[in-house]
CSV table of C-alpha atoms and ligand atoms in Angstrom, one decimal:
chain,number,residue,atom,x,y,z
A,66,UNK,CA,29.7,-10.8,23.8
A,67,UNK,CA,29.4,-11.2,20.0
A,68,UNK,CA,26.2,-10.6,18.9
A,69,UNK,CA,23.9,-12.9,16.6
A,70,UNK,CA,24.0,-12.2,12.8
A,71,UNK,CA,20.7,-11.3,10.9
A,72,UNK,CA,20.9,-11.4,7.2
A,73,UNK,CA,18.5,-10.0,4.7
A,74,UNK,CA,17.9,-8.5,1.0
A,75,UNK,CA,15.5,-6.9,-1.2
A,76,UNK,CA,15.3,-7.0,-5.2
A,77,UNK,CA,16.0,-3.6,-7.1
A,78,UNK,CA,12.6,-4.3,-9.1
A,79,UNK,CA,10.6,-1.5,-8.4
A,80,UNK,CA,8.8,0.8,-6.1
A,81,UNK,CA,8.4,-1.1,-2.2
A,82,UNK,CA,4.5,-1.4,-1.5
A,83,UNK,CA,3.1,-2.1,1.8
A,84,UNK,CA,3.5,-6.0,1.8
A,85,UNK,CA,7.4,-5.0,1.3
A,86,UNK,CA,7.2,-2.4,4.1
A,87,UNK,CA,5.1,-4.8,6.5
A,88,UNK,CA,6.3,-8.4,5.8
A,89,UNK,CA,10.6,-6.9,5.7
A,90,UNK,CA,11.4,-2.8,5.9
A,91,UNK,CA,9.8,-2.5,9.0
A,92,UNK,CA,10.7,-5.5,11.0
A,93,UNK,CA,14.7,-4.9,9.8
A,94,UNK,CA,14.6,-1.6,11.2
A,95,UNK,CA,12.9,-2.9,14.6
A,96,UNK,CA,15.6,-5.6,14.9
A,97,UNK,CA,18.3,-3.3,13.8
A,98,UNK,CA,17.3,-1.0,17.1
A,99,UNK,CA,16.3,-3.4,19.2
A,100,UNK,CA,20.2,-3.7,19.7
A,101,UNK,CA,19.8,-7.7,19.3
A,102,UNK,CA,22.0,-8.1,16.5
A,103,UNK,CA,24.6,-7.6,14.1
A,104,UNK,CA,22.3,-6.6,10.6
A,105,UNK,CA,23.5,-7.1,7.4
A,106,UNK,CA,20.9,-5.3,4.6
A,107,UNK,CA,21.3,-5.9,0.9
A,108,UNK,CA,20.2,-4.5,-2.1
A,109,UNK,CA,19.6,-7.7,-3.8
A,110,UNK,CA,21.0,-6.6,-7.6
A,111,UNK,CA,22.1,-9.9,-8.8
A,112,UNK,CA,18.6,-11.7,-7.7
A,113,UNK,CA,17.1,-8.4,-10.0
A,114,UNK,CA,18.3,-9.5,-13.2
A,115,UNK,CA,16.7,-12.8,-13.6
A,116,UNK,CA,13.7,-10.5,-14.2
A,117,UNK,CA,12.9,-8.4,-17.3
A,118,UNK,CA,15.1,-5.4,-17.1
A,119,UNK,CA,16.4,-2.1,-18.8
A,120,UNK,CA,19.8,-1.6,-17.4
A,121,UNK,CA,19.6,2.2,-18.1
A,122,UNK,CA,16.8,2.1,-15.5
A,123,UNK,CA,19.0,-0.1,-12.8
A,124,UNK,CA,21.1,2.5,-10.8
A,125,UNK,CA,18.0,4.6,-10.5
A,126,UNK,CA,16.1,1.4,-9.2
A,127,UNK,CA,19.2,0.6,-7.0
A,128,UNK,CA,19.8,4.0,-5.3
A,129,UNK,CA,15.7,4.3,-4.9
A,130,UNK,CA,16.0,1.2,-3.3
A,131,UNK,CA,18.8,2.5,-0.6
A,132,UNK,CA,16.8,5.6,0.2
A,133,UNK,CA,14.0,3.6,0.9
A,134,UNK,CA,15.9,1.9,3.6
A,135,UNK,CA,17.5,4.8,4.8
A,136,UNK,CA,14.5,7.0,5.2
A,137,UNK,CA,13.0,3.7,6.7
A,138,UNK,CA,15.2,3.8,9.8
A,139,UNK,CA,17.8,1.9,8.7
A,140,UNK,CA,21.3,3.8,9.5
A,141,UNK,CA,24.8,2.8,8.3
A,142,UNK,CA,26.1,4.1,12.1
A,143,UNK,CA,24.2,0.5,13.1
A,144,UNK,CA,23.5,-2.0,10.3
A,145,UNK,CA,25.9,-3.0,6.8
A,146,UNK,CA,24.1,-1.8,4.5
A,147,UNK,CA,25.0,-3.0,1.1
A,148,UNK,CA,24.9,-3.9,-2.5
A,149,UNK,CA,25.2,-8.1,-3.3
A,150,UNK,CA,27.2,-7.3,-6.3
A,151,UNK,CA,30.1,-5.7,-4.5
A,152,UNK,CA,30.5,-8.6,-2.6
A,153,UNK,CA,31.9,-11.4,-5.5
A,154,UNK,CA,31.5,-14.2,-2.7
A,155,UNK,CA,28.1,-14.5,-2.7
A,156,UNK,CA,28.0,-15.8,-6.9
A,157,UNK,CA,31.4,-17.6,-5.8
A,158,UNK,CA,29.8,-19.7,-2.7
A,159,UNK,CA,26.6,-19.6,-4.8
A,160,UNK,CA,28.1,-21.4,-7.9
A,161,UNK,CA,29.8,-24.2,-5.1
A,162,UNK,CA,26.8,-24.5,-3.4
A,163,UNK,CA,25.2,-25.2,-6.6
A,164,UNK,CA,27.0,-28.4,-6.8
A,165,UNK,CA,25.4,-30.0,-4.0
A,166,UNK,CA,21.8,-28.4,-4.2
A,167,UNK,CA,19.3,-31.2,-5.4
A,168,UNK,CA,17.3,-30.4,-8.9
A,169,UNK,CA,14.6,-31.8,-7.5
A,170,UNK,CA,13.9,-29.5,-5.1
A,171,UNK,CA,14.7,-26.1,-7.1
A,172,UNK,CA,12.0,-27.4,-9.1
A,173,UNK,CA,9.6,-27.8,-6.2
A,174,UNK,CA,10.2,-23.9,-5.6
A,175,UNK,CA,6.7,-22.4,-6.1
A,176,UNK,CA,8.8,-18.5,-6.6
A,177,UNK,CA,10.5,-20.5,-9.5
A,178,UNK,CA,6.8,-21.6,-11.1
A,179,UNK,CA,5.2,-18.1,-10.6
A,180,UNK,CA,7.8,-16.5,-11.9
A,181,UNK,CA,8.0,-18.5,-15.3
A,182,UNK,CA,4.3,-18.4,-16.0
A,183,UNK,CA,4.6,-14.6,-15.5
A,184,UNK,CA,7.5,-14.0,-18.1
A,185,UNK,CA,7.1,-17.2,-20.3
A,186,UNK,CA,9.2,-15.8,-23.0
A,187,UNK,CA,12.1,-15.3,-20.3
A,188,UNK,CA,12.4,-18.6,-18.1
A,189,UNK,CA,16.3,-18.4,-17.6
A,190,UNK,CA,18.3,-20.5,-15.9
A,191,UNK,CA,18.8,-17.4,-13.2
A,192,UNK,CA,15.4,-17.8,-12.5
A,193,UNK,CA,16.3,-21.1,-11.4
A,194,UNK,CA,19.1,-21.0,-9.4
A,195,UNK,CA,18.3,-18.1,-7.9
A,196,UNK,CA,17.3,-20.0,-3.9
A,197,UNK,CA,20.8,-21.2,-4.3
A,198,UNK,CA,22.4,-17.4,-4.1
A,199,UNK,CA,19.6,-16.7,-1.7
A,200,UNK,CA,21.2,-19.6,0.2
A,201,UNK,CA,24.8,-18.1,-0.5
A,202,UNK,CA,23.7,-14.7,0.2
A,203,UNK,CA,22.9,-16.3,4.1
A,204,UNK,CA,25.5,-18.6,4.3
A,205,UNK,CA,28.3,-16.5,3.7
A,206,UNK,CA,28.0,-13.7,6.7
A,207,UNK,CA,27.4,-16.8,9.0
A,208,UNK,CA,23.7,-15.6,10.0
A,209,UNK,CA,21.6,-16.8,12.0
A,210,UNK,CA,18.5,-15.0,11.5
A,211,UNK,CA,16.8,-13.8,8.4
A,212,UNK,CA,14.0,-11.4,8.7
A,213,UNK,CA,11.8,-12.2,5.2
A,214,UNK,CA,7.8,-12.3,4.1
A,215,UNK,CA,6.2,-15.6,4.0
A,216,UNK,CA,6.9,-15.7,0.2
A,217,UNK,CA,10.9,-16.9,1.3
A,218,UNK,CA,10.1,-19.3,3.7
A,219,UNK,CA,10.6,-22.4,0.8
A,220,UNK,CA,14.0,-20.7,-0.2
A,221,UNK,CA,14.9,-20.5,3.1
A,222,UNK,CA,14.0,-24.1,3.6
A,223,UNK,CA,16.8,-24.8,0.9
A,224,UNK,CA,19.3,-22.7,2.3
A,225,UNK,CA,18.9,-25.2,5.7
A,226,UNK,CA,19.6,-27.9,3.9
A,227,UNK,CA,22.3,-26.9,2.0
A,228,UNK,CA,24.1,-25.7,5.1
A,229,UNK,CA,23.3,-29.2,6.7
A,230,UNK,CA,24.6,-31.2,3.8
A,231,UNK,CA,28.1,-29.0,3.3
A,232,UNK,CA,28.8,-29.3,7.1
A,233,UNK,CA,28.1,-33.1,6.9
A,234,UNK,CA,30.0,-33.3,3.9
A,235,UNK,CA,33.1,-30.8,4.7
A,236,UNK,CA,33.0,-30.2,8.2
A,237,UNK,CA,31.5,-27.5,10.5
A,238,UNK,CA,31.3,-24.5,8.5
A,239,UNK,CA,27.3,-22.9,8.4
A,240,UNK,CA,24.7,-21.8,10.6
A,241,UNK,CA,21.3,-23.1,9.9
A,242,UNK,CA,19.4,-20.2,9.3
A,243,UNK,CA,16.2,-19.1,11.0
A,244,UNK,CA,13.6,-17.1,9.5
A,245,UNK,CA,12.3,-13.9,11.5
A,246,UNK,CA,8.4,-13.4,10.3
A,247,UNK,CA,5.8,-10.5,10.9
A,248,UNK,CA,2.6,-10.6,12.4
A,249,UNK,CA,2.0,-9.6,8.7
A,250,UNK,CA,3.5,-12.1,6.6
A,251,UNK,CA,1.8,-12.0,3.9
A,252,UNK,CA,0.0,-8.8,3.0
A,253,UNK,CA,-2.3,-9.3,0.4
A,254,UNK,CA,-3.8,-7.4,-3.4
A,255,UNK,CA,-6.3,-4.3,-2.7
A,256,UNK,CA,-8.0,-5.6,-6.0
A,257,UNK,CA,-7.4,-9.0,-5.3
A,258,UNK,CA,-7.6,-9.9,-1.4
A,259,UNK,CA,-6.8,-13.6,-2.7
A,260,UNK,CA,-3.7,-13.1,-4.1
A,261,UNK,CA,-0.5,-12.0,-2.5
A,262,UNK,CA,0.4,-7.8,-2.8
A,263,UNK,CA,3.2,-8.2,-5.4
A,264,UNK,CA,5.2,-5.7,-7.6
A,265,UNK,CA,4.2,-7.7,-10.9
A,266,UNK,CA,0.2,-6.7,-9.9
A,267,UNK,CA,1.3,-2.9,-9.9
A,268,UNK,CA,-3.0,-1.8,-9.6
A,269,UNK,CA,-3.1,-4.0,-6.3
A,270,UNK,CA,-0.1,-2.4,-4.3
A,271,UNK,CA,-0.1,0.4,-1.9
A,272,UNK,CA,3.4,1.8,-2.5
A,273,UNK,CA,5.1,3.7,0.4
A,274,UNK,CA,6.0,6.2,-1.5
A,275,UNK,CA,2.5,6.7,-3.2
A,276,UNK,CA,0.6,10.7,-2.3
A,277,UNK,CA,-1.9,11.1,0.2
A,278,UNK,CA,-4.6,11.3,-2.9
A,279,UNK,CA,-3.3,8.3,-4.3
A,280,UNK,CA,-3.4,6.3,-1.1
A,281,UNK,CA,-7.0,7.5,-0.9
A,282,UNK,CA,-8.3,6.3,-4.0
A,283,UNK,CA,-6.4,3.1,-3.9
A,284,UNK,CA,-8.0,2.8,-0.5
A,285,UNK,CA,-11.5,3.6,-1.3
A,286,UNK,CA,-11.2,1.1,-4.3
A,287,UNK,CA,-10.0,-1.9,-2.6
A,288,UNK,CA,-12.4,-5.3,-3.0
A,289,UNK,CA,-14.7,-5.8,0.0
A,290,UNK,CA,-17.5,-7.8,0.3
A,291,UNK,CA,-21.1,-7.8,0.1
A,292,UNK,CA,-22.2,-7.5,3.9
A,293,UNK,CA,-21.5,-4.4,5.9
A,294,UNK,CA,-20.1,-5.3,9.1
A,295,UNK,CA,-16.7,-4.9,10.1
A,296,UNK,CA,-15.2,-8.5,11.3
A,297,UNK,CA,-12.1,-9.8,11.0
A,298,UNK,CA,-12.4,-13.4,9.0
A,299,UNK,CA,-9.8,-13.7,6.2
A,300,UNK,CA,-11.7,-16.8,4.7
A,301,UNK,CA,-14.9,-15.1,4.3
A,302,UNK,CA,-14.1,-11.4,4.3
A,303,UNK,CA,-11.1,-11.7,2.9
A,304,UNK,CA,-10.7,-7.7,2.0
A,305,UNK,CA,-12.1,-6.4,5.6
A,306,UNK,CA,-9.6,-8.6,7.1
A,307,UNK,CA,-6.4,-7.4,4.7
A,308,UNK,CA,-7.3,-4.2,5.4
A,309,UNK,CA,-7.4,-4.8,9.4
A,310,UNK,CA,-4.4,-6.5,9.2
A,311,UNK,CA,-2.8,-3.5,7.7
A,312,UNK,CA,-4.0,-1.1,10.7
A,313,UNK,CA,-2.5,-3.7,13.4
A,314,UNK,CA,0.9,-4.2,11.4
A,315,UNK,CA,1.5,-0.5,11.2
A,316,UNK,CA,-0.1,0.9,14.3
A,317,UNK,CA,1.0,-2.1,16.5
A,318,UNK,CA,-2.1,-3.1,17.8
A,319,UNK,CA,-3.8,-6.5,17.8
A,320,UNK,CA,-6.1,-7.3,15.3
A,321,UNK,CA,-9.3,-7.3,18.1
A,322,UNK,CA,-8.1,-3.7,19.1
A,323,UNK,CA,-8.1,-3.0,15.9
A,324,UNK,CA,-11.5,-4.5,15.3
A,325,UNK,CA,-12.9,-2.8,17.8
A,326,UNK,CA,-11.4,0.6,17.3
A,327,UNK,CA,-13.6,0.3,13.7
A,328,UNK,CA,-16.5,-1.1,15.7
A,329,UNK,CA,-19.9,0.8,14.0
A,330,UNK,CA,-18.3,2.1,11.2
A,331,UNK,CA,-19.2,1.3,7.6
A,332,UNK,CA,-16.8,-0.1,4.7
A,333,UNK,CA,-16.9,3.1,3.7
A,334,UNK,CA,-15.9,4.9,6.7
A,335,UNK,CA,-13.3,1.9,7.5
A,336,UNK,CA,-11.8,2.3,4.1
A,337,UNK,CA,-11.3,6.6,4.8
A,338,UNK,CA,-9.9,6.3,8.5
A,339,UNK,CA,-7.8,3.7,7.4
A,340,UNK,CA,-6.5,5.8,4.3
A,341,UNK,CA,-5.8,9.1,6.6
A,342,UNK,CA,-4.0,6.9,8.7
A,343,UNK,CA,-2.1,5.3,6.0
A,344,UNK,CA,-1.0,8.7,4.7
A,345,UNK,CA,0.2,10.2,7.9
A,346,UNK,CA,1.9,7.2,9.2
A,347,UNK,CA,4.2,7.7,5.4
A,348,UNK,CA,4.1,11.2,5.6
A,349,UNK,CA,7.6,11.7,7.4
A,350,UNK,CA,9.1,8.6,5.5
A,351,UNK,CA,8.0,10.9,1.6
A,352,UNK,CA,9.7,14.2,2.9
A,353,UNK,CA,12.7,12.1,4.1
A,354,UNK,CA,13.2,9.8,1.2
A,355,UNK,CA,13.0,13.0,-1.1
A,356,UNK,CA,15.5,14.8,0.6
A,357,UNK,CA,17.7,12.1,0.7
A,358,UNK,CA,17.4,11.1,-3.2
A,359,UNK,CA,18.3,14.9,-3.5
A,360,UNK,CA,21.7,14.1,-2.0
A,361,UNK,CA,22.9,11.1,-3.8
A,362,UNK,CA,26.2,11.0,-2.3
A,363,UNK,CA,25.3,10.5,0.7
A,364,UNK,CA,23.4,7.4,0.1
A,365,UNK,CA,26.1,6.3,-2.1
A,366,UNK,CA,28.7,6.6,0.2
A,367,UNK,CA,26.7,4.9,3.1
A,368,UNK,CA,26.1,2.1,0.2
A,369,UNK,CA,30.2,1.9,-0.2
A,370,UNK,CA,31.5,1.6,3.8
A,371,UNK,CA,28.3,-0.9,4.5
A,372,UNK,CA,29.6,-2.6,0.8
A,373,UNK,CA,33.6,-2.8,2.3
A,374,UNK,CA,32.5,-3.8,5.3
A,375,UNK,CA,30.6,-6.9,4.0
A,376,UNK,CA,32.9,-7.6,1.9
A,377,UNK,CA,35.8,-8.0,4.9
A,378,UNK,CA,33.7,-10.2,6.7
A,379,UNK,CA,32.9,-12.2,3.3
A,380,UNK,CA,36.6,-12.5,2.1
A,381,UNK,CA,37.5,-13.8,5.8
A,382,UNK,CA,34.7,-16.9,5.1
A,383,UNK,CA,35.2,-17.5,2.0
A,384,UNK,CA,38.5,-18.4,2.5
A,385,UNK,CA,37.7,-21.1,4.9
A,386,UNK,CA,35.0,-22.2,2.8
A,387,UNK,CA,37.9,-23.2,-0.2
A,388,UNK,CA,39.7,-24.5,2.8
A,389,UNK,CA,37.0,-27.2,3.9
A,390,UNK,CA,36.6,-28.2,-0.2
A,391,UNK,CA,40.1,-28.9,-1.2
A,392,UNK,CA,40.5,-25.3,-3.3
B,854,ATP,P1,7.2,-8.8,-5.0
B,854,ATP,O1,6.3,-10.1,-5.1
B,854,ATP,O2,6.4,-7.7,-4.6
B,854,ATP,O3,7.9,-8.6,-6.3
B,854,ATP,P2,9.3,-10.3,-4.0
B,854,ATP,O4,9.1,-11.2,-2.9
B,854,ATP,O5,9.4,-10.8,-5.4
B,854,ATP,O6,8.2,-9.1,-3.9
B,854,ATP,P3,11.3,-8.5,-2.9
B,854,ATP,O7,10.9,-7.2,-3.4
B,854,ATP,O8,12.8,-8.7,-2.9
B,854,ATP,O9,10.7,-9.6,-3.9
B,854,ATP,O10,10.7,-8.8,-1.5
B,854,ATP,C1,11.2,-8.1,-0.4
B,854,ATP,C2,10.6,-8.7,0.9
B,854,ATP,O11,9.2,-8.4,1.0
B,854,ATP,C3,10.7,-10.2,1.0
B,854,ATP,O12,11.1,-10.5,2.4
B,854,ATP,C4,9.3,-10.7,0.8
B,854,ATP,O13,9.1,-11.9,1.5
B,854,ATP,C5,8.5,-9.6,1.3
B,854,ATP,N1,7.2,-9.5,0.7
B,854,ATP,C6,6.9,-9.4,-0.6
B,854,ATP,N2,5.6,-9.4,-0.8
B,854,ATP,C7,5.0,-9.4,0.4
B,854,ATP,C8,3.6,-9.4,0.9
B,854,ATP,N3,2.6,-9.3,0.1
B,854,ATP,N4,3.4,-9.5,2.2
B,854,ATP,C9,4.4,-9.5,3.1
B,854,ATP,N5,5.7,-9.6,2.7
B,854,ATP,C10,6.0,-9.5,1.4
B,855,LTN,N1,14.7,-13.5,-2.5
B,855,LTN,C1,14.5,-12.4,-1.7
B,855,LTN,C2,15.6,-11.4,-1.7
B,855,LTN,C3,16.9,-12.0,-1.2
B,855,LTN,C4,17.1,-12.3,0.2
B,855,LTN,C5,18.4,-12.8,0.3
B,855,LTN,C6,16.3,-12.2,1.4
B,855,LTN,C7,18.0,-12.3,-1.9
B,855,LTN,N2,18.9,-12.8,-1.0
B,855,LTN,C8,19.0,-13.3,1.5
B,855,LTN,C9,16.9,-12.7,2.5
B,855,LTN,C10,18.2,-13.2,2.6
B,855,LTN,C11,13.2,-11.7,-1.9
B,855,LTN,O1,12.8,-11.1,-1.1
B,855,LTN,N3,12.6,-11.8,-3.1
């Protein structure tokens, strides 16, 4: 029986931090083995550029990217794993879907708001449009299920609708997607438990990548709180309970294990177990990922079967897509 088709993507923007690793990398590689369904991962190039970039720093950015997924678990033998741009489909379906994707609601996209207060100087239209290849992106491999943060949940929203309003305007031709979250949705800043963990805060991320000394002092500076006691309550203890929430996501228990595993201890003490933990749950993920950015080809070429293999599938659906519109 043909399996159901799980879609997902990550920018080339920079280093992957926990939030990343616990919202995304490590859900696609659980749903990738659990044998469920047929993945599709994407190195989301195209979505990168509507940011500030130095396009002698992009291939290094993109093949960092790749070995992150690969030393994560994901394997070429199971999933496509891809680049967008070598697909032209999705910024072909994304321009037609542009043409029936209400203004209003791109400008309701609270991605679209942060992102132009943050680089004021650089609101492009990219910036914009960008739910509407998000949408394409999903769309065009027919998925059903798209493993993201909380963060995508609005742009995910849009791709819905546009799916709904091309098959009632065309005929029969999208799935409507469904998102796949995490217990940990939304992992939030070490120096800022209010705010989301995001590359653009660099000094609030734990990257996956980061050294056992780094992880430590990150660790040990992260905002608490003035009591002392060890409770999980993300209104009122809003650092504790980030940092709890990190144990359960990447050891798999439930938060009141977790809790109680902690019970006694002071921030202090919390803070150090939590930070040995952290570095030995990464360790085998740093060795791999080093060996494998050592052997570039390899990477490259899993990056070029997963990219013709997309593409096969995307050539197929775009076709019918022109069909439905009269093209
Ligand atoms: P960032 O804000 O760090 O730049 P992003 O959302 O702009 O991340 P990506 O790097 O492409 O862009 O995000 C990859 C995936 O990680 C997405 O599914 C996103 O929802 C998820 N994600 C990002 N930040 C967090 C977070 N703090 N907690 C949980 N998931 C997150
Ligand atoms: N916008 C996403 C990256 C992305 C994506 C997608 C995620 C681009 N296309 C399709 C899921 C499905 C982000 O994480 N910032």
């Amino acid at each position: 029986m043909k399996k159901p088709i799980l879609v997902s993507g990550i920018q080339p923007t920079g280093r992957l931090h926990i939030g990343n690793y616990l919202g995304a990398l490590k859900n696609f590689v659980d749903l990738q083995n659990s044998g469920k369904y047929d993945c599709y991962f994407f190195i989301a190039d195209y979505h990168s550029l509507t940011e500030n970039f130095n396009p002698a720093e992009k291939p290094a950015q993109i093949l960092n990217l790749a070995a992150d997924f690969l030393a994560a678990g994901l394997d070429p033998k199971k999933s496509k794993i891809f680049i967008q741009s070598a697909v032209p489909q999705s910024t072909e379906l994304a321009w037609i879907l542009e043409t029936i994707a209400p203004m209003g609601e791109l400008k309701r996209m609270t991605q679209f708001k942060d992102k132009s207060d943050a680089q004021q100087e650089n609101v492009n239209v990219g910036l914009f449009t960008y739910p509407t290849l998000m949408a394409a992106d999903i769309l065009l491999y027919d998925a059903q299920f798209v493993p993201v943060g909380d963060d995508q949940l609005q742009h995910l929203e849009l791709a819905r609708t546009l799916a709904r309003k091309f098959n009632s305007h065309f005929g029969r031709t999208f799935f409507e997607p469904k998102e796949i979250l995490t217990a940990t949705p939304r992992v939030m800043s070490l120096d800022d438990p209010e705010k989301k963990m995001s590359k653009s805060r660099p000094g609030g991320c734990l990257f996956i990548d980061d050294e056992p000394e780094v992880i430590k002092s990150k660790i040990r500076g992260a905002v608490t709180d003035s009591e002392s006691v060890v409770k999980y309550d993300p209104k009122r203890k809003a650092g504790i309970s980030n940092m709890l929430e990190i144990m359960s996501g990447l050891s798999g228990k439930s938060i009141a294990e977790v809790e109680r595993g902690f019970a006694g201890m002071n921030y202090g003490e919390l803070k150090h177990s939590l930070a040995d933990y952290v570095s030995d749950y990464f360790e085998k993920f740093r060795k791999k990922k080093a060996t494998l950015l050592k052997k570039s080809a390899v990477i490259k070429s899993a990056l070029r079967s997963g990219s013709a293999k997309a593409k096969k599938s995307a050539e197929k659906k775009m076709a019918d897509i022109k069909k439905k519109i009269g093209l």
